[in-house]
mmCIF file of C-alpha atoms in Angstrom:
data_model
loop_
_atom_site.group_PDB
_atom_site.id
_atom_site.type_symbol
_atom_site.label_atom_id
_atom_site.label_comp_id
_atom_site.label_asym_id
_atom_site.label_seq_id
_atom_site.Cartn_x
_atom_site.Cartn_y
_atom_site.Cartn_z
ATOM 1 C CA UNK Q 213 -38.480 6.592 -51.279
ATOM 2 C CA UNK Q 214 -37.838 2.575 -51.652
ATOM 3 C CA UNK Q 215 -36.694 0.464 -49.022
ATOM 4 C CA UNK Q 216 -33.153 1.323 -47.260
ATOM 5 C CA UNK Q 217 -30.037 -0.590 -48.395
ATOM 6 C CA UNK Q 218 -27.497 -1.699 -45.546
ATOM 7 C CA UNK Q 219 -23.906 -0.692 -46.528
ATOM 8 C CA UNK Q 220 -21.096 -2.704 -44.708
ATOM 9 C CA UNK Q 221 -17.557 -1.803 -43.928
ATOM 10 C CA UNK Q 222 -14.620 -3.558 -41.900
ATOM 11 C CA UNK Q 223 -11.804 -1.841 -40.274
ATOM 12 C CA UNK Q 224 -8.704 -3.423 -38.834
ATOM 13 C CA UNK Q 225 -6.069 -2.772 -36.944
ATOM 14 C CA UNK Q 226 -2.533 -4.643 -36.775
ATOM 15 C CA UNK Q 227 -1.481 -5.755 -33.028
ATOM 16 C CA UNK Q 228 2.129 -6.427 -32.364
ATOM 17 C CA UNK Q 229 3.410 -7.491 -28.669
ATOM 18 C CA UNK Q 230 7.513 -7.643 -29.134
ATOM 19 C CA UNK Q 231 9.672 -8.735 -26.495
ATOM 20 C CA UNK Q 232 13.629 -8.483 -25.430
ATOM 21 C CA UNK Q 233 14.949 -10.218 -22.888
ATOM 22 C CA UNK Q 234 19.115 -10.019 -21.983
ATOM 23 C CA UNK Q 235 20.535 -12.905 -20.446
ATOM 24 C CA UNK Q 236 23.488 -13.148 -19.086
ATOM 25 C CA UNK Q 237 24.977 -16.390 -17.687
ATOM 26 C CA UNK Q 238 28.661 -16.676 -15.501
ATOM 27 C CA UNK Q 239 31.140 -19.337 -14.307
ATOM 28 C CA UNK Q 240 34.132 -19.610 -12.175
ATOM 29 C CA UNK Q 241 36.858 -21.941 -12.689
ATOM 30 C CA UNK Q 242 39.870 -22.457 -10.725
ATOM 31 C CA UNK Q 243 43.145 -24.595 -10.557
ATOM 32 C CA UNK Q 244 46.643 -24.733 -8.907
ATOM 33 C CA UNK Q 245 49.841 -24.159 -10.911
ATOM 34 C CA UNK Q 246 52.544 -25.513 -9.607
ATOM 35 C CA UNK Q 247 56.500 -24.275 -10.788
ATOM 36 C CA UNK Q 248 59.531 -26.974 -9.558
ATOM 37 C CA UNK Q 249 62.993 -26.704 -10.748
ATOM 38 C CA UNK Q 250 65.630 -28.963 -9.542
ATOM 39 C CA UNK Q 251 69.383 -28.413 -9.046
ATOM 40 C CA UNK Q 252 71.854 -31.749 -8.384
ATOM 41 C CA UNK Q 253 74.807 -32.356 -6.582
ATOM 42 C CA UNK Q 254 76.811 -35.532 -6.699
ATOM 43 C CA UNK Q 255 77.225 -35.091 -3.018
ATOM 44 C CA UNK Q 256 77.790 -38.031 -1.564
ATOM 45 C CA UNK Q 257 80.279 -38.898 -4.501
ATOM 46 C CA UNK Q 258 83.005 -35.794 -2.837
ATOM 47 C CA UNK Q 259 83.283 -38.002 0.872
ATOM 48 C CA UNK Q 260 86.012 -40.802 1.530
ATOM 49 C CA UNK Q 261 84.188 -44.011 1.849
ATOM 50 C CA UNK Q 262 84.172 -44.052 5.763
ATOM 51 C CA UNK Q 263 83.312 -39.903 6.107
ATOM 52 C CA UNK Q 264 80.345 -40.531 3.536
ATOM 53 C CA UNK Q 265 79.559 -43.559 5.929
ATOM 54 C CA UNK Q 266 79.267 -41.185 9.225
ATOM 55 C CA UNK Q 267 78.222 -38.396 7.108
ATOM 56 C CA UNK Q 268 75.194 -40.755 6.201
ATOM 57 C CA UNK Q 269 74.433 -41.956 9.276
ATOM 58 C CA UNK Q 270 74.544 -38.559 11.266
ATOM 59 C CA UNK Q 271 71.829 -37.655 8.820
ATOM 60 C CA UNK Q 272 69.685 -40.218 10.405
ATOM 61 C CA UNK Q 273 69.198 -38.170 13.524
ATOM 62 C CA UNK Q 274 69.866 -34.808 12.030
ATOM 63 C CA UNK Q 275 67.722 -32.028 13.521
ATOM 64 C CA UNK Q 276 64.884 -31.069 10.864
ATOM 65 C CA UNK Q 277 66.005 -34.081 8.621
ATOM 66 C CA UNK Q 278 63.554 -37.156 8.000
ATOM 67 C CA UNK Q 279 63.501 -40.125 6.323
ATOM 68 C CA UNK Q 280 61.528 -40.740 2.751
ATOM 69 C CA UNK Q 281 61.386 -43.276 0.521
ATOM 70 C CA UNK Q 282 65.233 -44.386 1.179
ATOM 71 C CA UNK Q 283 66.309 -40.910 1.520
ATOM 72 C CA UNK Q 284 66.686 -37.780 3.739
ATOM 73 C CA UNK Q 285 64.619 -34.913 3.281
ATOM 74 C CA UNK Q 286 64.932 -31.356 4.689
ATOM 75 C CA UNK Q 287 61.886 -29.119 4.152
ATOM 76 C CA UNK Q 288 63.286 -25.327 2.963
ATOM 77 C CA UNK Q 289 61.088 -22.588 2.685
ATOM 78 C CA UNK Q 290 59.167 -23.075 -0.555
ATOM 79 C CA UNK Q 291 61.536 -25.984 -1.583
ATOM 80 C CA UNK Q 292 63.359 -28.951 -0.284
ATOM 81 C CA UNK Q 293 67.077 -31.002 -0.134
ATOM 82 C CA UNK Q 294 66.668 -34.510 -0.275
ATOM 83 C CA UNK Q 295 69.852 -36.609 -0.267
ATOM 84 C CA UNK Q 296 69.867 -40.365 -1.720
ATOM 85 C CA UNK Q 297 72.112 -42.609 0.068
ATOM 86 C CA UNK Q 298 71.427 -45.449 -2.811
ATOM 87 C CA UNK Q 299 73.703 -42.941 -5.354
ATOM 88 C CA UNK Q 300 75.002 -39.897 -3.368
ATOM 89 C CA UNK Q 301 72.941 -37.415 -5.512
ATOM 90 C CA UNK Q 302 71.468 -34.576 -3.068
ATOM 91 C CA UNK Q 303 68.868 -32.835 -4.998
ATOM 92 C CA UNK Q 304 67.787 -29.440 -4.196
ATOM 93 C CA UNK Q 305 64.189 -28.696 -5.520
ATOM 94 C CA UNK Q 306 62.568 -25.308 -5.824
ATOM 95 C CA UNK Q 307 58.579 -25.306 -5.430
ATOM 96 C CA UNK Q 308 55.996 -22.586 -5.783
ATOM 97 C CA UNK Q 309 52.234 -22.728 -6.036
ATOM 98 C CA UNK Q 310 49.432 -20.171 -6.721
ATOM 99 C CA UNK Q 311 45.825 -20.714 -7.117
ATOM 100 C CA UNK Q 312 44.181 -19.123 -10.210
ATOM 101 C CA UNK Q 313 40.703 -18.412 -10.082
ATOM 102 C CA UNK Q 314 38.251 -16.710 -12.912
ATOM 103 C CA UNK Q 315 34.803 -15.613 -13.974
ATOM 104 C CA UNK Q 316 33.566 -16.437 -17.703
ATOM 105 C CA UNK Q 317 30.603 -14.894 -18.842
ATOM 106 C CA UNK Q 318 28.293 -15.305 -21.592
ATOM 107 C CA UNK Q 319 25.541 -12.743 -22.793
ATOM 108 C CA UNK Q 320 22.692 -12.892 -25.102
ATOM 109 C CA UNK Q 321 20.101 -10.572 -26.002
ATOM 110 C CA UNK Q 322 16.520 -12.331 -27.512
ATOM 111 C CA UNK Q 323 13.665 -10.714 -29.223
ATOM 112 C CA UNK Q 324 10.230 -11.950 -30.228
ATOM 113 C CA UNK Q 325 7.081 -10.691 -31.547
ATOM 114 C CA UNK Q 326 3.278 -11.989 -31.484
ATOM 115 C CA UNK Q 327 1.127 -10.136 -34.099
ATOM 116 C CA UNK Q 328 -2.218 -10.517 -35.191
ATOM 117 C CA UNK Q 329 -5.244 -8.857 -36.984
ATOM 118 C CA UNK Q 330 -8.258 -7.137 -35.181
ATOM 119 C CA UNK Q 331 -10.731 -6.798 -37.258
ATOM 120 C CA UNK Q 332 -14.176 -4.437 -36.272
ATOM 121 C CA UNK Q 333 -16.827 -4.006 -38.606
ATOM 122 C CA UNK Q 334 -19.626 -1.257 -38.704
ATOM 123 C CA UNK Q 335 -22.836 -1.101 -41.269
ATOM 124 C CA UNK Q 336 -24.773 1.857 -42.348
ATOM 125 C CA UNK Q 337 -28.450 2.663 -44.346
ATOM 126 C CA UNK Q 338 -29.089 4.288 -47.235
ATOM 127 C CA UNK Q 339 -31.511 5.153 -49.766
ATOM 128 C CA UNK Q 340 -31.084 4.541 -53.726
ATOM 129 C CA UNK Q 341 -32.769 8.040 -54.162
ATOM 130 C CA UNK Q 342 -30.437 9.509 -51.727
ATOM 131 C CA UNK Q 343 -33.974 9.821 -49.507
ATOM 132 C CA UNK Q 344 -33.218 12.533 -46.464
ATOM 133 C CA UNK Q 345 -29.662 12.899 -47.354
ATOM 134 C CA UNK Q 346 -28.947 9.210 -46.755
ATOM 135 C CA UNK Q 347 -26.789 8.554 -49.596
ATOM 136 C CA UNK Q 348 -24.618 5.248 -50.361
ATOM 137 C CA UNK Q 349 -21.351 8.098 -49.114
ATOM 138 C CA UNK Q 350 -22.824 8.953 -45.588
ATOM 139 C CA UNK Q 351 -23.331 5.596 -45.243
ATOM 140 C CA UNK Q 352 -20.149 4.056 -46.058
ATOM 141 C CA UNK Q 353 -18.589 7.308 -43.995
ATOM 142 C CA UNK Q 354 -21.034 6.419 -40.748
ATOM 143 C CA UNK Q 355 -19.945 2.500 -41.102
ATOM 144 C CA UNK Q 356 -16.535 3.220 -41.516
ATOM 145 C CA UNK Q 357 -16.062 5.200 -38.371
ATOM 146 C CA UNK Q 358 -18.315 2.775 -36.143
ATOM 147 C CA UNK Q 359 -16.082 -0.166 -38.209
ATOM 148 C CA UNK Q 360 -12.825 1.524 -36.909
ATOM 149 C CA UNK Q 361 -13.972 2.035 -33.198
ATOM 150 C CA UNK Q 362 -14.975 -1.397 -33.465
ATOM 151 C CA UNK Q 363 -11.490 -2.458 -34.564
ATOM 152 C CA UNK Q 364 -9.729 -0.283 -31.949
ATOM 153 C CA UNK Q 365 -11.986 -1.858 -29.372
ATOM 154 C CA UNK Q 366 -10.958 -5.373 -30.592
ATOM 155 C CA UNK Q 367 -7.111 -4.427 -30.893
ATOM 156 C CA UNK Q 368 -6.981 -3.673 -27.262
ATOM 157 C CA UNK Q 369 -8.923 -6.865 -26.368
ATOM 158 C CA UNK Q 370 -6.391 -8.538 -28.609
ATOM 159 C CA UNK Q 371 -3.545 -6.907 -26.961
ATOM 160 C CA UNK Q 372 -3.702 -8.211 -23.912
ATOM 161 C CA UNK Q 373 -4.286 -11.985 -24.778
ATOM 162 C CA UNK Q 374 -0.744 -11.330 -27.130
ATOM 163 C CA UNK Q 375 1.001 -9.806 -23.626
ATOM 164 C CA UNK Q 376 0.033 -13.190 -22.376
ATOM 165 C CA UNK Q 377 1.561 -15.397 -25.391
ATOM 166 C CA UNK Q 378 4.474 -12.787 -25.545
ATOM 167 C CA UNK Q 379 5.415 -13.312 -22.169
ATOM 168 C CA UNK Q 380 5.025 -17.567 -22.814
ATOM 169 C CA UNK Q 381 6.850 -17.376 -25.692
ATOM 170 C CA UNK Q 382 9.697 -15.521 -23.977
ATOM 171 C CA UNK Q 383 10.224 -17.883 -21.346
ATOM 172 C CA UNK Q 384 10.109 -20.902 -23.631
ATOM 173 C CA UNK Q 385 13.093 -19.423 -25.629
ATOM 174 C CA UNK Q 386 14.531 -18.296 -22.174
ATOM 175 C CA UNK Q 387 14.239 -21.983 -21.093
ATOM 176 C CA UNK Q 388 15.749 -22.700 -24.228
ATOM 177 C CA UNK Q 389 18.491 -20.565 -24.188
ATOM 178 C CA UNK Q 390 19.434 -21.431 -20.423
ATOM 179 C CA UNK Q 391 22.233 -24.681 -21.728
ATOM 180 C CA UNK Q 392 23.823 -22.724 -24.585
ATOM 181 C CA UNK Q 393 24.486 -19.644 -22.445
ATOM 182 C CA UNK Q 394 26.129 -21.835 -19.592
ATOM 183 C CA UNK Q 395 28.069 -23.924 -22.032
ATOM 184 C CA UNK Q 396 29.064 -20.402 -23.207
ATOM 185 C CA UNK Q 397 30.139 -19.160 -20.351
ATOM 186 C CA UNK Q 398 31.758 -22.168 -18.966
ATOM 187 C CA UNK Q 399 33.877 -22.171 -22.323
ATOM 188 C CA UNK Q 400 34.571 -18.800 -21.680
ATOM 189 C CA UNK Q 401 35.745 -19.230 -17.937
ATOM 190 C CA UNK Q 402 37.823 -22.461 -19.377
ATOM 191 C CA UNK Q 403 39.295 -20.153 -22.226
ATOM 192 C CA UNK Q 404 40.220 -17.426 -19.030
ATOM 193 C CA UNK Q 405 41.703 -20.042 -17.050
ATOM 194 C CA UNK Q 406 43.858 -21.211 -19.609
ATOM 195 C CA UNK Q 407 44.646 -17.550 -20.419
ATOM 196 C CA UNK Q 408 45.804 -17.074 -16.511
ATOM 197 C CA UNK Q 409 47.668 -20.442 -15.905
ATOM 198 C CA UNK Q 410 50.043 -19.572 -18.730
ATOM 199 C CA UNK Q 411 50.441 -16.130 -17.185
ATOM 200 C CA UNK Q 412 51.344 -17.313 -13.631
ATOM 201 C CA UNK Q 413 52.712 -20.572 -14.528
ATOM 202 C CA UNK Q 414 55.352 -17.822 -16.540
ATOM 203 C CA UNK Q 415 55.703 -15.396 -13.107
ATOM 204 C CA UNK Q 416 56.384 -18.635 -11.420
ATOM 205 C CA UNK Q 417 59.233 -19.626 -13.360
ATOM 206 C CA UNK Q 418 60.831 -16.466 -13.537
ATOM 207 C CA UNK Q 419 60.903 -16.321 -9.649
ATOM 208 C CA UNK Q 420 61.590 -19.709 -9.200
ATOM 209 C CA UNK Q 421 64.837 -19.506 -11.372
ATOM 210 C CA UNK Q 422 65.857 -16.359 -9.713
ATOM 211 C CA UNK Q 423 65.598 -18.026 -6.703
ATOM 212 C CA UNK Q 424 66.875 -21.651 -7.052
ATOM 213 C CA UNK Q 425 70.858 -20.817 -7.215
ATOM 214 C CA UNK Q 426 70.081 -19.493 -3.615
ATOM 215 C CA UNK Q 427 68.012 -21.836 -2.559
ATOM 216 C CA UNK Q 428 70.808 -24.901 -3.692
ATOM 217 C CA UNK Q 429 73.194 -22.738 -1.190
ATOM 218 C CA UNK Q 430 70.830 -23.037 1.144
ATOM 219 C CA UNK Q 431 70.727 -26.756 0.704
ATOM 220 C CA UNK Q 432 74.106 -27.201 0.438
ATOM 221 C CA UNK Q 433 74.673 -25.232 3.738
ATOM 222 C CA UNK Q 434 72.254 -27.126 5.544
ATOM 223 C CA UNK Q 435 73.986 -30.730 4.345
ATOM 224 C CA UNK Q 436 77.532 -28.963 5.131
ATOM 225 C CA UNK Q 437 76.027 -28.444 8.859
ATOM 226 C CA UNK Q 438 75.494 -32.369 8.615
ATOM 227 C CA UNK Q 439 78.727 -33.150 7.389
ATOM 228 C CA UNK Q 440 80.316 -30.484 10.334
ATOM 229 C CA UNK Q 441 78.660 -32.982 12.738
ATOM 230 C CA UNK Q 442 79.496 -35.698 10.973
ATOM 231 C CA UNK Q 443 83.340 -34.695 10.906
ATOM 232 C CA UNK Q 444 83.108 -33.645 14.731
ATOM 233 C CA UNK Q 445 81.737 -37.089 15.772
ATOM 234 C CA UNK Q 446 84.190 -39.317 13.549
ATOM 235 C CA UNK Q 447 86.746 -37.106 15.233
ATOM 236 C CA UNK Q 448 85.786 -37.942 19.254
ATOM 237 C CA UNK Q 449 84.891 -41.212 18.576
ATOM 238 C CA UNK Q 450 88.794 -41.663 17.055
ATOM 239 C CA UNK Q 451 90.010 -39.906 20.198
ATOM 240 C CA UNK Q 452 88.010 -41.697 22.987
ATOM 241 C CA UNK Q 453 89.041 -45.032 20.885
ATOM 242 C CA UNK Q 454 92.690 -44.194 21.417
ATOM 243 C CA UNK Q 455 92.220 -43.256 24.940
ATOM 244 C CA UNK Q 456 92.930 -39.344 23.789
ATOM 245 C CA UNK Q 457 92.985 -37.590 27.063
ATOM 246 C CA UNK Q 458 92.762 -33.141 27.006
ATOM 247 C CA UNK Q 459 89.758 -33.841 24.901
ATOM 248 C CA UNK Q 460 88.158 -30.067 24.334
ATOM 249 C CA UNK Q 461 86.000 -28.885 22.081
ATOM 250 C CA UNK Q 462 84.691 -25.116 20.968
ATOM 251 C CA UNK Q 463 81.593 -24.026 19.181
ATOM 252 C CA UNK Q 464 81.984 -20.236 17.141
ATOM 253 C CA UNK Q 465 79.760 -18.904 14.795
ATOM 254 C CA UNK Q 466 83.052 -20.206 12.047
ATOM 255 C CA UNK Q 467 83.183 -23.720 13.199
ATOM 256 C CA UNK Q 468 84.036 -26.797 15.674
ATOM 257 C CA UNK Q 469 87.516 -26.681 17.486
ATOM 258 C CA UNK Q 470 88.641 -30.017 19.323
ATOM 259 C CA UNK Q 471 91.750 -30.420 20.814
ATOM 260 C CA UNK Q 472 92.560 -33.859 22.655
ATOM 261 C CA UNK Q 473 96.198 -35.121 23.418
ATOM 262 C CA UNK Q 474 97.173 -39.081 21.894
ATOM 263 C CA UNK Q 475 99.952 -41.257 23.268
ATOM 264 C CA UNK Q 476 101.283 -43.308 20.638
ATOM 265 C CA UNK Q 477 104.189 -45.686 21.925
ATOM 266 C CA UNK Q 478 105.148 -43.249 24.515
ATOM 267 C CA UNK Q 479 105.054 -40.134 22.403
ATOM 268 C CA UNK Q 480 102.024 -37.466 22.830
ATOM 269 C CA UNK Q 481 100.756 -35.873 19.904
ATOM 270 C CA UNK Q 482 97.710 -33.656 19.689
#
């Protein structure tokens, strides 16, 4: 028997902590879209000098009627008449709105991993002469296994210091990620938007043509109204100027009828 030999052995053991994290960042955008089409009527241009005169002046004090910017305006529903005395023109505008509103989104999915080598190391004894059984084999066999529960007791006390760097690394890139994802989804919701204002702006102008013949009647019938007035007040004022006497007048759903008598040079006429 000579003196025992020391046979050492290392064992390791690969420790990987990955991570995943799915992000997902949204936006809302939203904007008006407006539709106006426009029908004109040289109005004022039709009328005698002196009915465009009364005409203009009845509009003054018009029921609904008010003054802007020079002209008269009467608010429809979902449009408008305005009529210009400067040039006659009576412009009939049709006017819708909607509001669009949409969501963008943006998604992203990141990974990571934090790896790292435990390493566990055991030692055995042995004889040259194989003394007792104790050869250089059982030794490397007995290091090996206490060199492997070594390593497997390191691995796990590596483990949990790479949970800790995992979970710092993942909100780093998290942190990192935050801009790009909103300028993602903001590009997306401005993309959407864009999308949906072309769609309603189109709705819009399909209803607002189908629509803007009637409304112009409507316009016109409400300036007609004016010009009824108009008419009916040129027409007393010419009869209480010529001392008309009989003067009568009669409202229907049709029109205005006035009936007054005139004496000219002796002669009535009515």
């Amino acid at each position: 028997m000579c003196n025992p030999r020391r046979v050492r052995v290392e064992a390791t053991r690969e420790v990987v902590e990955a991570w995943e994290l799915a992000l997902e960042r949204r936006a809302s955008a939203s904007d008006s879209v407006v539709s106006e089409l426009e029908v004109r009527h040289p109005f004022g241009g039709t009328l005698g000098l002196a009915t465009r005169q009364v005409f203009e002046a009845t509009l003054t004090t018009a029921d609904g009627w008010r003054a802007e910017e020079g002209g008269h305006v009467l608010e429809l529903t979902d449009g408008r008449v305005r009529y210009d005395p400067a040039t006659g023109e009576l412009v009939v505008t049709a006017r819708l709105e909607d509001q669009v509103t949409v969501e963008g989104r943006a998604a992203e999915t990141l990974r990571g991993s934090v790896r790292e080598q435990a390493t566990g190391s055991g030692e055995g004894r042995y004889f040259a002469d194989g003394f007792a059984g104790r050869t250089r084999e059982v030794a490397e066999r007995e290091a090996q296994v206490v060199a492997e529960a070594d390593a497997v007791r390191r691995a796990r006390e590596l483990a949990g210091r790479l949970r800790v760097q995992a979970d710092r690394e993942s909100t780093t890139a998290a942190a990192a990620a935050e801009a790009r994802l909103q300028r993602a989804a903001d590009d997306d919701a401005r993309a959407r938007l864009a999308e949906e204002r072309e769609r309603v702006r189109a709705d819009l102008e399909a209803r607002n043509r189908e629509r803007i013949t009637r409304l112009g009647q409507d316009g016109l019938r409400a300036v007609n109204g004016v010009l009824a007035t108009a008419y009916q007040r040129a027409l007393l004022d010419f009869a209480r100027q010529h001392g008309a006497t009989g003067i009568r007048q009669e409202e229907s759903d049709g029109g205005i009828d006035i009936e007054f008598e005139i004496d000219f040079d002796g002669k009535m006429e009515n």
